[in-house]
CSV table of C-alpha atoms in Angstrom, one decimal:
chain,number,residue,atom,x,y,z
A,1,UNK,CA,24.2,10.2,-32.9
A,2,UNK,CA,25.0,9.1,-29.3
A,3,UNK,CA,22.8,9.9,-26.0
A,4,UNK,CA,23.9,8.3,-22.6
A,5,UNK,CA,22.0,8.7,-19.6
A,6,UNK,CA,24.6,9.0,-16.8
A,7,UNK,CA,21.9,7.8,-13.9
A,8,UNK,CA,23.0,8.5,-9.8
A,9,UNK,CA,20.5,6.0,-8.0
A,10,UNK,CA,21.2,8.2,-4.7
A,11,UNK,CA,20.2,11.3,-6.1
A,12,UNK,CA,17.3,9.8,-8.5
A,13,UNK,CA,18.8,12.4,-10.9
A,14,UNK,CA,19.6,11.5,-14.6
A,15,UNK,CA,22.3,13.7,-16.7
A,16,UNK,CA,23.0,13.4,-19.9
A,17,UNK,CA,26.0,13.2,-22.9
A,18,UNK,CA,24.9,14.0,-26.2
A,19,UNK,CA,27.6,13.3,-29.1
A,20,UNK,CA,27.8,13.3,-33.0
A,21,UNK,CA,30.9,14.6,-35.2
A,22,UNK,CA,33.6,15.3,-32.8
A,23,UNK,CA,30.8,17.4,-30.6
A,24,UNK,CA,29.4,17.3,-27.3
A,25,UNK,CA,26.6,18.8,-25.5
A,26,UNK,CA,25.9,17.8,-21.9
A,27,UNK,CA,22.4,18.2,-20.0
A,28,UNK,CA,22.0,19.0,-16.0
A,29,UNK,CA,25.4,17.8,-15.2
A,30,UNK,CA,26.8,17.0,-11.3
A,31,UNK,CA,28.7,18.4,-9.3
A,32,UNK,CA,31.7,16.2,-10.6
A,33,UNK,CA,33.0,17.1,-13.7
A,34,UNK,CA,35.2,13.8,-14.6
A,35,UNK,CA,32.7,11.0,-15.9
A,36,UNK,CA,31.9,13.9,-18.4
A,37,UNK,CA,34.9,14.8,-19.8
A,38,UNK,CA,36.3,11.4,-19.5
A,39,UNK,CA,33.4,10.8,-21.1
A,40,UNK,CA,34.6,12.6,-24.3
A,41,UNK,CA,38.2,11.4,-24.0
A,42,UNK,CA,36.9,8.5,-25.0
A,43,UNK,CA,34.9,9.5,-28.0
A,44,UNK,CA,38.0,12.0,-29.1
A,45,UNK,CA,35.3,14.8,-29.1
A,46,UNK,CA,35.0,18.2,-27.0
A,47,UNK,CA,32.3,19.2,-25.0
A,48,UNK,CA,30.6,22.2,-27.2
A,49,UNK,CA,27.2,23.0,-24.8
A,50,UNK,CA,26.2,22.5,-21.2
A,51,UNK,CA,22.4,22.8,-21.1
A,52,UNK,CA,20.8,23.5,-18.2
A,53,UNK,CA,16.9,22.5,-17.8
A,54,UNK,CA,16.9,25.7,-14.7
A,55,UNK,CA,17.8,26.3,-12.0
A,56,UNK,CA,17.4,22.7,-9.7
A,57,UNK,CA,17.2,23.1,-5.9
A,58,UNK,CA,17.3,19.0,-4.9
A,59,UNK,CA,21.7,18.6,-5.7
A,60,UNK,CA,23.9,21.1,-7.3
A,61,UNK,CA,24.8,21.1,-10.8
A,62,UNK,CA,28.4,20.8,-12.5
A,63,UNK,CA,27.6,24.0,-14.7
A,64,UNK,CA,30.3,26.3,-13.4
A,65,UNK,CA,32.6,23.8,-13.3
A,66,UNK,CA,32.4,21.9,-16.6
A,67,UNK,CA,32.9,25.5,-18.2
A,68,UNK,CA,36.3,26.5,-17.0
A,69,UNK,CA,37.6,23.0,-17.9
A,70,UNK,CA,36.3,22.6,-20.8
A,71,UNK,CA,35.7,26.6,-22.0
A,72,UNK,CA,32.1,25.7,-23.0
A,73,UNK,CA,29.6,28.1,-22.6
A,74,UNK,CA,26.9,27.6,-20.0
A,75,UNK,CA,22.9,28.1,-21.9
A,76,UNK,CA,20.4,28.6,-19.6
A,77,UNK,CA,16.4,29.0,-20.8
A,78,UNK,CA,14.4,32.5,-21.0
A,79,UNK,CA,13.8,33.9,-17.5
A,80,UNK,CA,17.5,32.9,-16.3
A,81,UNK,CA,19.2,35.4,-14.5
A,82,UNK,CA,22.5,33.7,-13.1
A,83,UNK,CA,24.5,36.0,-11.5
A,84,UNK,CA,27.7,34.6,-14.2
A,85,UNK,CA,28.3,34.7,-18.1
A,86,UNK,CA,25.5,32.3,-19.1
A,87,UNK,CA,24.2,32.4,-22.9
A,88,UNK,CA,20.2,32.4,-22.1
A,89,UNK,CA,18.2,31.4,-24.8
A,90,UNK,CA,15.7,32.2,-26.7
A,91,UNK,CA,12.5,30.3,-27.5
A,92,UNK,CA,12.7,27.8,-30.4
A,93,UNK,CA,16.3,29.0,-30.2
A,94,UNK,CA,19.0,26.0,-32.1
A,95,UNK,CA,22.0,24.9,-31.5
A,96,UNK,CA,24.4,22.6,-33.0
A,97,UNK,CA,26.3,19.7,-31.9
A,98,UNK,CA,27.4,18.3,-35.2
A,99,UNK,CA,25.0,17.1,-37.0
A,100,UNK,CA,22.2,17.2,-34.6
A,101,UNK,CA,19.8,20.1,-33.7
A,102,UNK,CA,19.4,21.3,-30.5
A,103,UNK,CA,15.7,24.2,-29.5
A,104,UNK,CA,15.1,25.2,-26.4
A,105,UNK,CA,11.4,25.1,-25.8
A,106,UNK,CA,10.5,27.9,-23.0
A,107,UNK,CA,8.6,25.4,-20.5
A,108,UNK,CA,8.0,27.4,-17.9
A,109,UNK,CA,5.7,25.8,-15.0
A,110,UNK,CA,7.9,23.8,-12.3
A,111,UNK,CA,9.4,27.1,-12.9
A,112,UNK,CA,9.9,30.0,-14.3
A,113,UNK,CA,12.7,30.3,-16.3
A,114,UNK,CA,12.0,26.2,-17.1
A,115,UNK,CA,13.4,24.8,-20.5
A,116,UNK,CA,12.7,21.8,-21.9
A,117,UNK,CA,15.3,20.6,-25.1
A,118,UNK,CA,14.4,19.2,-28.3
A,119,UNK,CA,15.9,16.3,-30.0
A,120,UNK,CA,16.8,16.8,-33.5
A,121,UNK,CA,18.2,14.7,-36.3
A,122,UNK,CA,19.9,15.5,-39.4
A,123,UNK,CA,17.7,15.0,-41.7
A,124,UNK,CA,15.1,17.0,-39.7
A,125,UNK,CA,12.8,14.5,-37.6
A,126,UNK,CA,12.3,15.3,-33.5
A,127,UNK,CA,14.2,12.2,-31.9
A,128,UNK,CA,13.8,12.9,-27.8
A,129,UNK,CA,13.5,15.4,-25.1
A,130,UNK,CA,15.7,16.3,-22.3
A,131,UNK,CA,12.3,17.5,-20.3
A,132,UNK,CA,14.7,18.5,-16.5
A,133,UNK,CA,11.2,18.8,-14.0
A,134,UNK,CA,8.8,19.7,-16.8
A,135,UNK,CA,7.7,16.5,-17.5
A,136,UNK,CA,8.3,13.8,-15.4
A,137,UNK,CA,7.7,9.8,-16.2
A,138,UNK,CA,4.4,9.1,-14.8
A,139,UNK,CA,4.4,12.8,-13.0
A,140,UNK,CA,5.3,16.3,-13.7
A,141,UNK,CA,7.2,19.1,-11.6
A,142,UNK,CA,6.1,20.4,-8.6
A,143,UNK,CA,5.2,23.6,-8.7
A,144,UNK,CA,5.6,24.9,-5.2
A,145,UNK,CA,9.3,25.6,-5.7
A,146,UNK,CA,9.5,28.6,-7.3
A,147,UNK,CA,6.7,30.1,-5.6
A,148,UNK,CA,8.9,32.5,-3.6
A,149,UNK,CA,11.1,34.1,-6.4
A,150,UNK,CA,8.9,34.2,-8.5
A,151,UNK,CA,6.4,35.7,-6.5
A,152,UNK,CA,3.6,33.8,-8.0
A,153,UNK,CA,1.5,30.8,-6.0
A,154,UNK,CA,1.7,27.3,-7.0
A,155,UNK,CA,-2.3,27.5,-8.1
A,156,UNK,CA,-0.7,30.0,-10.3
A,157,UNK,CA,2.2,28.1,-11.2
A,158,UNK,CA,0.5,25.0,-11.7
A,159,UNK,CA,-1.8,26.9,-14.8
A,160,UNK,CA,1.4,27.9,-16.6
A,161,UNK,CA,3.1,24.6,-16.6
A,162,UNK,CA,-0.6,23.2,-18.0
A,163,UNK,CA,-0.2,25.1,-20.4
A,164,UNK,CA,3.8,24.7,-21.9
A,165,UNK,CA,1.8,20.8,-21.9
A,166,UNK,CA,0.2,21.4,-24.0
A,167,UNK,CA,1.7,24.0,-26.2
A,168,UNK,CA,5.0,22.9,-26.2
A,169,UNK,CA,5.3,18.9,-25.5
A,170,UNK,CA,1.3,17.3,-26.3
A,171,UNK,CA,2.0,18.5,-30.1
A,172,UNK,CA,5.0,16.2,-30.3
A,173,UNK,CA,4.9,12.7,-31.8
A,174,UNK,CA,3.8,9.6,-30.2
A,175,UNK,CA,8.7,7.8,-31.2
A,176,UNK,CA,9.9,11.2,-29.2
A,177,UNK,CA,11.2,9.7,-26.7
A,178,UNK,CA,11.8,11.0,-23.1
A,179,UNK,CA,14.2,11.7,-21.0
A,180,UNK,CA,13.8,13.5,-17.3
A,181,UNK,CA,15.8,14.8,-15.3
A,182,UNK,CA,14.5,12.5,-12.0
A,183,UNK,CA,12.9,9.2,-11.7
A,184,UNK,CA,10.9,7.3,-8.5
A,185,UNK,CA,12.8,8.8,-5.6
A,186,UNK,CA,13.5,12.4,-6.0
A,187,UNK,CA,10.8,15.1,-3.9
A,188,UNK,CA,11.0,16.7,-7.2
A,189,UNK,CA,7.7,14.8,-7.9
A,190,UNK,CA,4.9,12.7,-6.6
A,191,UNK,CA,4.5,9.5,-8.0
A,192,UNK,CA,7.2,8.9,-10.6
A,193,UNK,CA,7.6,6.1,-12.3
A,194,UNK,CA,11.5,3.2,-12.0
A,195,UNK,CA,11.8,3.4,-15.1
A,196,UNK,CA,14.4,6.6,-16.2
A,197,UNK,CA,13.0,6.5,-20.9
A,198,UNK,CA,9.8,5.8,-21.9
A,199,UNK,CA,8.6,7.5,-25.0
A,200,UNK,CA,5.5,10.7,-25.4
A,201,UNK,CA,3.6,8.0,-26.7
A,202,UNK,CA,3.0,5.6,-23.6
A,203,UNK,CA,3.0,8.7,-21.1
A,204,UNK,CA,-0.2,10.7,-23.4
A,205,UNK,CA,-1.8,7.4,-21.8
A,206,UNK,CA,-0.8,6.7,-18.6
A,207,UNK,CA,0.8,10.3,-17.2
A,208,UNK,CA,-2.4,11.3,-15.4
A,209,UNK,CA,-0.9,15.1,-16.4
A,210,UNK,CA,-1.3,14.6,-19.7
A,211,UNK,CA,-4.8,13.5,-20.3
A,212,UNK,CA,-6.4,15.7,-23.0
A,213,UNK,CA,-9.7,15.4,-21.3
A,214,UNK,CA,-8.2,17.7,-18.7
A,215,UNK,CA,-9.4,21.2,-17.1
A,216,UNK,CA,-6.9,23.6,-16.5
A,217,UNK,CA,-8.8,23.5,-12.7
A,218,UNK,CA,-8.6,19.6,-12.5
A,219,UNK,CA,-5.1,19.7,-13.9
A,220,UNK,CA,-4.0,22.8,-10.5
A,221,UNK,CA,-6.7,20.7,-8.1
A,222,UNK,CA,-3.8,17.2,-9.4
A,223,UNK,CA,-1.2,18.5,-9.1
A,224,UNK,CA,-0.9,20.7,-5.7
A,225,UNK,CA,-2.8,17.5,-4.4
A,226,UNK,CA,-0.8,15.6,-1.7
A,227,UNK,CA,2.3,18.2,-1.8
A,228,UNK,CA,4.4,17.3,1.2
A,229,UNK,CA,7.0,20.0,2.9
A,230,UNK,CA,10.0,20.5,0.4
A,231,UNK,CA,13.1,19.8,1.6
A,232,UNK,CA,14.4,22.9,3.3
A,233,UNK,CA,18.1,22.2,1.9
A,234,UNK,CA,16.8,23.3,-1.7
A,235,UNK,CA,16.1,26.8,-1.4
A,236,UNK,CA,20.9,26.8,-0.3
A,237,UNK,CA,20.9,24.6,-4.1
A,238,UNK,CA,18.6,27.2,-6.1
A,239,UNK,CA,21.1,29.6,-5.2
A,240,UNK,CA,24.2,27.7,-5.4
A,241,UNK,CA,23.0,27.1,-9.2
A,242,UNK,CA,21.9,30.6,-9.4
A,243,UNK,CA,25.1,32.1,-7.7
A,244,UNK,CA,28.2,30.5,-8.0
A,245,UNK,CA,30.1,28.1,-5.5
A,246,UNK,CA,33.6,27.4,-4.5
A,247,UNK,CA,35.6,24.5,-7.6
A,248,UNK,CA,35.0,21.5,-7.0
A,249,UNK,CA,38.8,20.2,-6.8
A,250,UNK,CA,39.0,22.7,-3.6
A,251,UNK,CA,36.0,21.3,-2.3
A,252,UNK,CA,37.5,17.4,-2.6
A,253,UNK,CA,40.8,18.4,-1.1
A,254,UNK,CA,39.7,20.4,1.9
A,255,UNK,CA,36.4,18.0,3.2
A,256,UNK,CA,40.1,14.8,2.4
A,257,UNK,CA,41.8,16.6,5.4
A,258,UNK,CA,42.9,13.6,7.4
A,259,UNK,CA,42.6,14.3,11.3
A,260,UNK,CA,43.8,12.3,14.2
A,261,UNK,CA,41.3,10.9,17.0
A,262,UNK,CA,42.6,14.4,19.2
A,263,UNK,CA,42.7,16.3,16.4
A,264,UNK,CA,38.8,15.4,15.3
A,265,UNK,CA,38.1,16.0,19.0
A,266,UNK,CA,39.4,19.2,18.9
A,267,UNK,CA,37.4,20.3,15.6
A,268,UNK,CA,34.8,18.9,16.8
A,269,UNK,CA,34.4,20.9,20.7
A,270,UNK,CA,35.6,23.9,18.6
A,271,UNK,CA,34.2,24.5,15.3
A,272,UNK,CA,30.3,23.4,16.3
A,273,UNK,CA,30.5,20.6,13.1
A,274,UNK,CA,28.5,17.7,13.4
A,275,UNK,CA,30.4,14.6,13.5
A,276,UNK,CA,29.2,12.7,10.6
A,277,UNK,CA,29.3,8.3,10.6
A,278,UNK,CA,28.2,7.5,7.0
A,279,UNK,CA,29.5,3.1,7.9
A,280,UNK,CA,27.5,1.0,7.6
A,281,UNK,CA,24.0,1.3,10.3
A,282,UNK,CA,25.4,-2.2,11.3
A,283,UNK,CA,29.2,-1.3,12.4
A,284,UNK,CA,27.5,2.4,13.7
A,285,UNK,CA,25.8,-0.1,16.6
A,286,UNK,CA,28.8,-2.1,17.4
A,287,UNK,CA,30.7,0.8,18.1
A,288,UNK,CA,30.9,4.8,17.0
A,289,UNK,CA,32.2,8.0,18.8
A,290,UNK,CA,29.7,9.4,21.4
A,291,UNK,CA,26.9,12.3,20.0
A,292,UNK,CA,28.2,11.1,16.3
A,293,UNK,CA,25.1,11.5,14.3
A,294,UNK,CA,24.6,8.2,11.4
A,295,UNK,CA,23.4,8.7,7.6
A,296,UNK,CA,25.5,5.4,5.9
A,297,UNK,CA,26.7,5.9,2.4
A,298,UNK,CA,25.1,3.1,1.5
A,299,UNK,CA,21.2,4.0,1.5
A,300,UNK,CA,19.5,7.7,0.2
A,301,UNK,CA,23.0,9.5,1.8
A,302,UNK,CA,22.9,13.0,0.0
A,303,UNK,CA,19.3,13.2,-0.4
A,304,UNK,CA,18.7,12.4,3.7
A,305,UNK,CA,21.4,14.7,4.7
A,306,UNK,CA,19.9,17.5,2.8
A,307,UNK,CA,16.9,16.6,5.2
A,308,UNK,CA,18.3,16.5,8.3
A,309,UNK,CA,21.4,19.0,8.7
A,310,UNK,CA,19.7,21.6,6.4
A,311,UNK,CA,22.0,23.9,6.5
A,312,UNK,CA,25.0,24.1,4.1
A,313,UNK,CA,27.0,26.1,5.7
A,314,UNK,CA,27.0,22.9,8.8
A,315,UNK,CA,30.4,22.5,9.2
A,316,UNK,CA,30.8,18.3,8.4
A,317,UNK,CA,33.3,15.8,10.4
A,318,UNK,CA,33.5,12.4,8.6
A,319,UNK,CA,34.1,9.1,10.5
A,320,UNK,CA,34.3,6.7,7.1
A,321,UNK,CA,35.4,4.0,5.7
A,322,UNK,CA,39.0,3.5,4.7
A,323,UNK,CA,38.7,4.7,0.5
A,324,UNK,CA,35.8,6.3,0.6
A,325,UNK,CA,36.8,9.7,1.9
A,326,UNK,CA,36.1,11.2,-1.7
A,327,UNK,CA,33.8,9.7,-1.9
A,328,UNK,CA,31.6,10.3,0.9
A,329,UNK,CA,33.2,14.3,0.2
A,330,UNK,CA,31.9,14.3,-3.1
A,331,UNK,CA,28.9,13.0,-2.1
A,332,UNK,CA,27.6,16.4,0.0
A,333,UNK,CA,29.1,18.5,-2.5
A,334,UNK,CA,26.5,17.1,-4.8
A,335,UNK,CA,23.5,19.0,-2.4
A,336,UNK,CA,25.8,22.5,-1.6
A,337,UNK,CA,27.5,20.4,1.9
A,338,UNK,CA,30.8,21.4,0.9
A,339,UNK,CA,32.2,22.6,4.7
A,340,UNK,CA,33.3,19.2,5.3
A,341,UNK,CA,36.3,19.6,7.8
A,342,UNK,CA,38.3,16.3,6.8
A,343,UNK,CA,37.9,12.6,8.6
A,344,UNK,CA,38.9,10.7,11.0
A,345,UNK,CA,42.4,9.3,9.9
A,346,UNK,CA,41.8,5.4,11.2
A,347,UNK,CA,38.6,5.7,11.9
A,348,UNK,CA,36.8,3.7,14.6
A,349,UNK,CA,39.0,1.9,15.5
A,350,UNK,CA,42.6,4.3,15.9
A,351,UNK,CA,39.9,6.1,18.3
A,352,UNK,CA,39.4,3.6,20.8
A,353,UNK,CA,43.4,3.0,21.2
A,354,UNK,CA,43.5,6.7,22.0
A,355,UNK,CA,41.5,5.6,25.0
A,356,UNK,CA,39.3,7.5,23.5
A,357,UNK,CA,35.4,6.7,24.4
A,358,UNK,CA,32.6,4.6,22.6
A,359,UNK,CA,29.5,4.6,22.3
A,360,UNK,CA,27.3,2.2,20.6
A,361,UNK,CA,23.2,1.6,20.2
A,362,UNK,CA,20.6,-0.8,21.6
A,363,UNK,CA,19.2,-2.7,18.7
A,364,UNK,CA,16.9,-5.9,19.2
A,365,UNK,CA,15.6,-8.3,16.4
A,366,UNK,CA,11.7,-8.2,15.5
A,367,UNK,CA,11.5,-11.5,16.8
A,368,UNK,CA,12.4,-10.0,20.4
A,369,UNK,CA,10.0,-7.3,20.0
A,370,UNK,CA,7.3,-9.7,19.5
A,371,UNK,CA,8.0,-11.0,22.6
A,372,UNK,CA,7.7,-7.3,24.4
A,373,UNK,CA,4.7,-6.3,22.7
A,374,UNK,CA,3.0,-8.8,25.7
A,375,UNK,CA,3.6,-6.4,27.9
A,376,UNK,CA,3.0,-2.8,27.1
A,377,UNK,CA,5.7,-1.0,24.9
A,378,UNK,CA,6.4,2.2,23.3
A,379,UNK,CA,7.2,1.6,19.4
A,380,UNK,CA,7.4,4.7,16.8
A,381,UNK,CA,7.7,4.2,13.2
A,382,UNK,CA,9.5,6.5,11.2
A,383,UNK,CA,8.7,5.7,8.0
A,384,UNK,CA,7.0,8.4,5.1
A,385,UNK,CA,3.6,8.9,5.9
A,386,UNK,CA,2.2,6.9,3.0
A,387,UNK,CA,4.2,3.8,4.3
A,388,UNK,CA,2.6,4.2,7.2
A,389,UNK,CA,-1.3,4.6,6.3
A,390,UNK,CA,-0.6,1.7,4.6
A,391,UNK,CA,0.3,-0.5,7.0
A,392,UNK,CA,2.2,-0.4,10.8
A,393,UNK,CA,1.8,-2.0,14.4
A,394,UNK,CA,-1.7,-1.4,15.9
A,395,UNK,CA,0.2,0.8,18.8
A,396,UNK,CA,3.3,2.0,16.8
A,397,UNK,CA,3.0,6.2,16.0
A,398,UNK,CA,3.8,8.1,13.7
A,399,UNK,CA,6.8,9.7,13.4
A,400,UNK,CA,7.9,10.3,10.5
A,401,UNK,CA,11.9,10.8,9.9
A,402,UNK,CA,12.3,13.7,8.2
A,403,UNK,CA,10.3,15.0,10.5
A,404,UNK,CA,12.1,13.5,13.7
A,405,UNK,CA,13.3,17.3,15.2
A,406,UNK,CA,9.5,17.9,15.7
A,407,UNK,CA,8.4,15.0,17.9
A,408,UNK,CA,11.1,14.8,20.6
A,409,UNK,CA,8.4,15.7,23.2
A,410,UNK,CA,7.1,12.8,22.0
A,411,UNK,CA,9.2,10.3,22.8
A,412,UNK,CA,9.5,8.5,26.1
A,413,UNK,CA,12.6,9.8,28.4
A,414,UNK,CA,13.0,6.6,31.2
A,415,UNK,CA,11.4,3.9,30.3
A,416,UNK,CA,12.9,2.1,27.5
A,417,UNK,CA,10.6,2.1,23.3
A,418,UNK,CA,10.9,0.4,20.5
A,419,UNK,CA,12.1,2.5,16.7
A,420,UNK,CA,12.1,0.8,13.4
A,421,UNK,CA,12.2,1.6,9.6
A,422,UNK,CA,10.9,-0.2,6.3
A,423,UNK,CA,14.6,-1.8,6.1
A,424,UNK,CA,16.7,-1.3,9.3
A,425,UNK,CA,18.0,2.5,7.7
A,426,UNK,CA,16.3,5.3,9.0
A,427,UNK,CA,15.3,3.3,12.3
A,428,UNK,CA,19.2,3.9,13.0
A,429,UNK,CA,19.0,7.6,11.5
A,430,UNK,CA,17.2,7.8,13.9
A,431,UNK,CA,18.6,6.9,17.1
A,432,UNK,CA,21.5,7.9,16.5
A,433,UNK,CA,19.8,11.6,16.6
A,434,UNK,CA,17.4,10.8,20.0
A,435,UNK,CA,20.9,10.4,21.2
A,436,UNK,CA,22.3,12.9,20.2
A,437,UNK,CA,19.2,15.3,22.1
A,438,UNK,CA,20.8,13.0,24.9
A,439,UNK,CA,17.1,10.7,25.1
A,440,UNK,CA,19.5,7.1,25.2
A,441,UNK,CA,16.8,5.2,25.9
A,442,UNK,CA,15.9,4.5,22.3
A,443,UNK,CA,16.1,1.0,20.9
A,444,UNK,CA,16.5,0.3,17.3
A,445,UNK,CA,14.7,-3.0,15.6
A,446,UNK,CA,16.6,-4.6,12.9
A,447,UNK,CA,15.9,-5.2,9.9
A,448,UNK,CA,12.3,-2.9,10.4
A,449,UNK,CA,8.8,-3.7,9.0
A,450,UNK,CA,10.0,-6.2,6.5
A,451,UNK,CA,11.5,-8.6,9.4
A,452,UNK,CA,8.2,-7.5,11.6
A,453,UNK,CA,6.3,-8.9,9.1
A,454,UNK,CA,8.5,-11.7,8.5
A,455,UNK,CA,7.8,-12.1,12.4
A,456,UNK,CA,4.0,-12.4,12.4
A,457,UNK,CA,3.6,-9.3,14.3
A,458,UNK,CA,0.2,-8.2,13.8
A,459,UNK,CA,-0.1,-5.5,11.7
A,460,UNK,CA,-3.5,-3.1,10.7
A,461,UNK,CA,-4.0,-0.3,8.0
């Protein structure tokens, strides 16, 4: 028996490879199929089943592409109604993979089709559960994402999740291993642990949602308390996972088309495409194509694209470091952004050599900010609510990055103002969006709140 967790940090997502006797099951694969097919080839094994725990909202799964390449059937749990051919398992239906048995346990609540897959070894002992978004480490799946499709309230879904956990998961033995679909950083839950694997026994001890003395009403209250609005791209990803999408190979071929500076400029002027600069923020600050937006690959790239660009059909033109073009297109496709039109050949250097205008961004150190604060200056903190609540500069106004378009009228239009985040990544995203909206008097604080604390600038809770 071989169980391998294939974890993608940018999405805080775990896919799973299970092999026995030359047969393989894949659970919740990402869009690109190569990691799974190559892994099976190394084992001289054949992918027999592709299991989906539910219709994912935060990424586009690779179930369709992987099925087309391998011939393996796609398995969903009860209540799933995809637009493509799939096996809809019954509750407790068994699937053989070599000497192993995988059992579909219907665990609705996060969504109504949510299913946990129980892995049993050849002796009949329960070894592991692949819990999808039903059970995380330290948390459970939020019950508000499916309410529109399910015509149910989040409280009703939370109550169903309470029953699922207590009827299907908590009765399992403490030594069963829990393999969730997500870890800390995912928007699918609230309080996930940084660890990505644990025992069910430990989760019963420390996961608030698995307390034995918890009533149904208490569970509903705690699970629904403090839920932030889901990113706007979530329902679009659900739609793609349920109805289908373009082939991954086609998306890569289309998105990695080379464009000369003139072709790039013409495309930007005629297609309404977002010019997305995915280089490091320091490079963007030094020089970038005017009106381009920065969201760097070396950060929470895909979730921020999904949250800020939102419309998965939005055309995108890339400015990207040489050699990372395919990576950028692939990571966009993971969250459903398949309409990349190509990238600027030769990058920003080619743009400059063609005599085209370059924009830059003003950025100062926290030490400079400290000097400027002797005067009355406007400071904006674009971190998340919890980060701001924990500690912030006393006179800094909170305008979280995810809602920046709602705060545009709050920013000064003439006098300089300063924006910061935790480490310098999100503040450059924010500043690039503001400049794109015509607000050019923005100044980035390099190094963010970490540098602010090191500069001994006064902070308060």
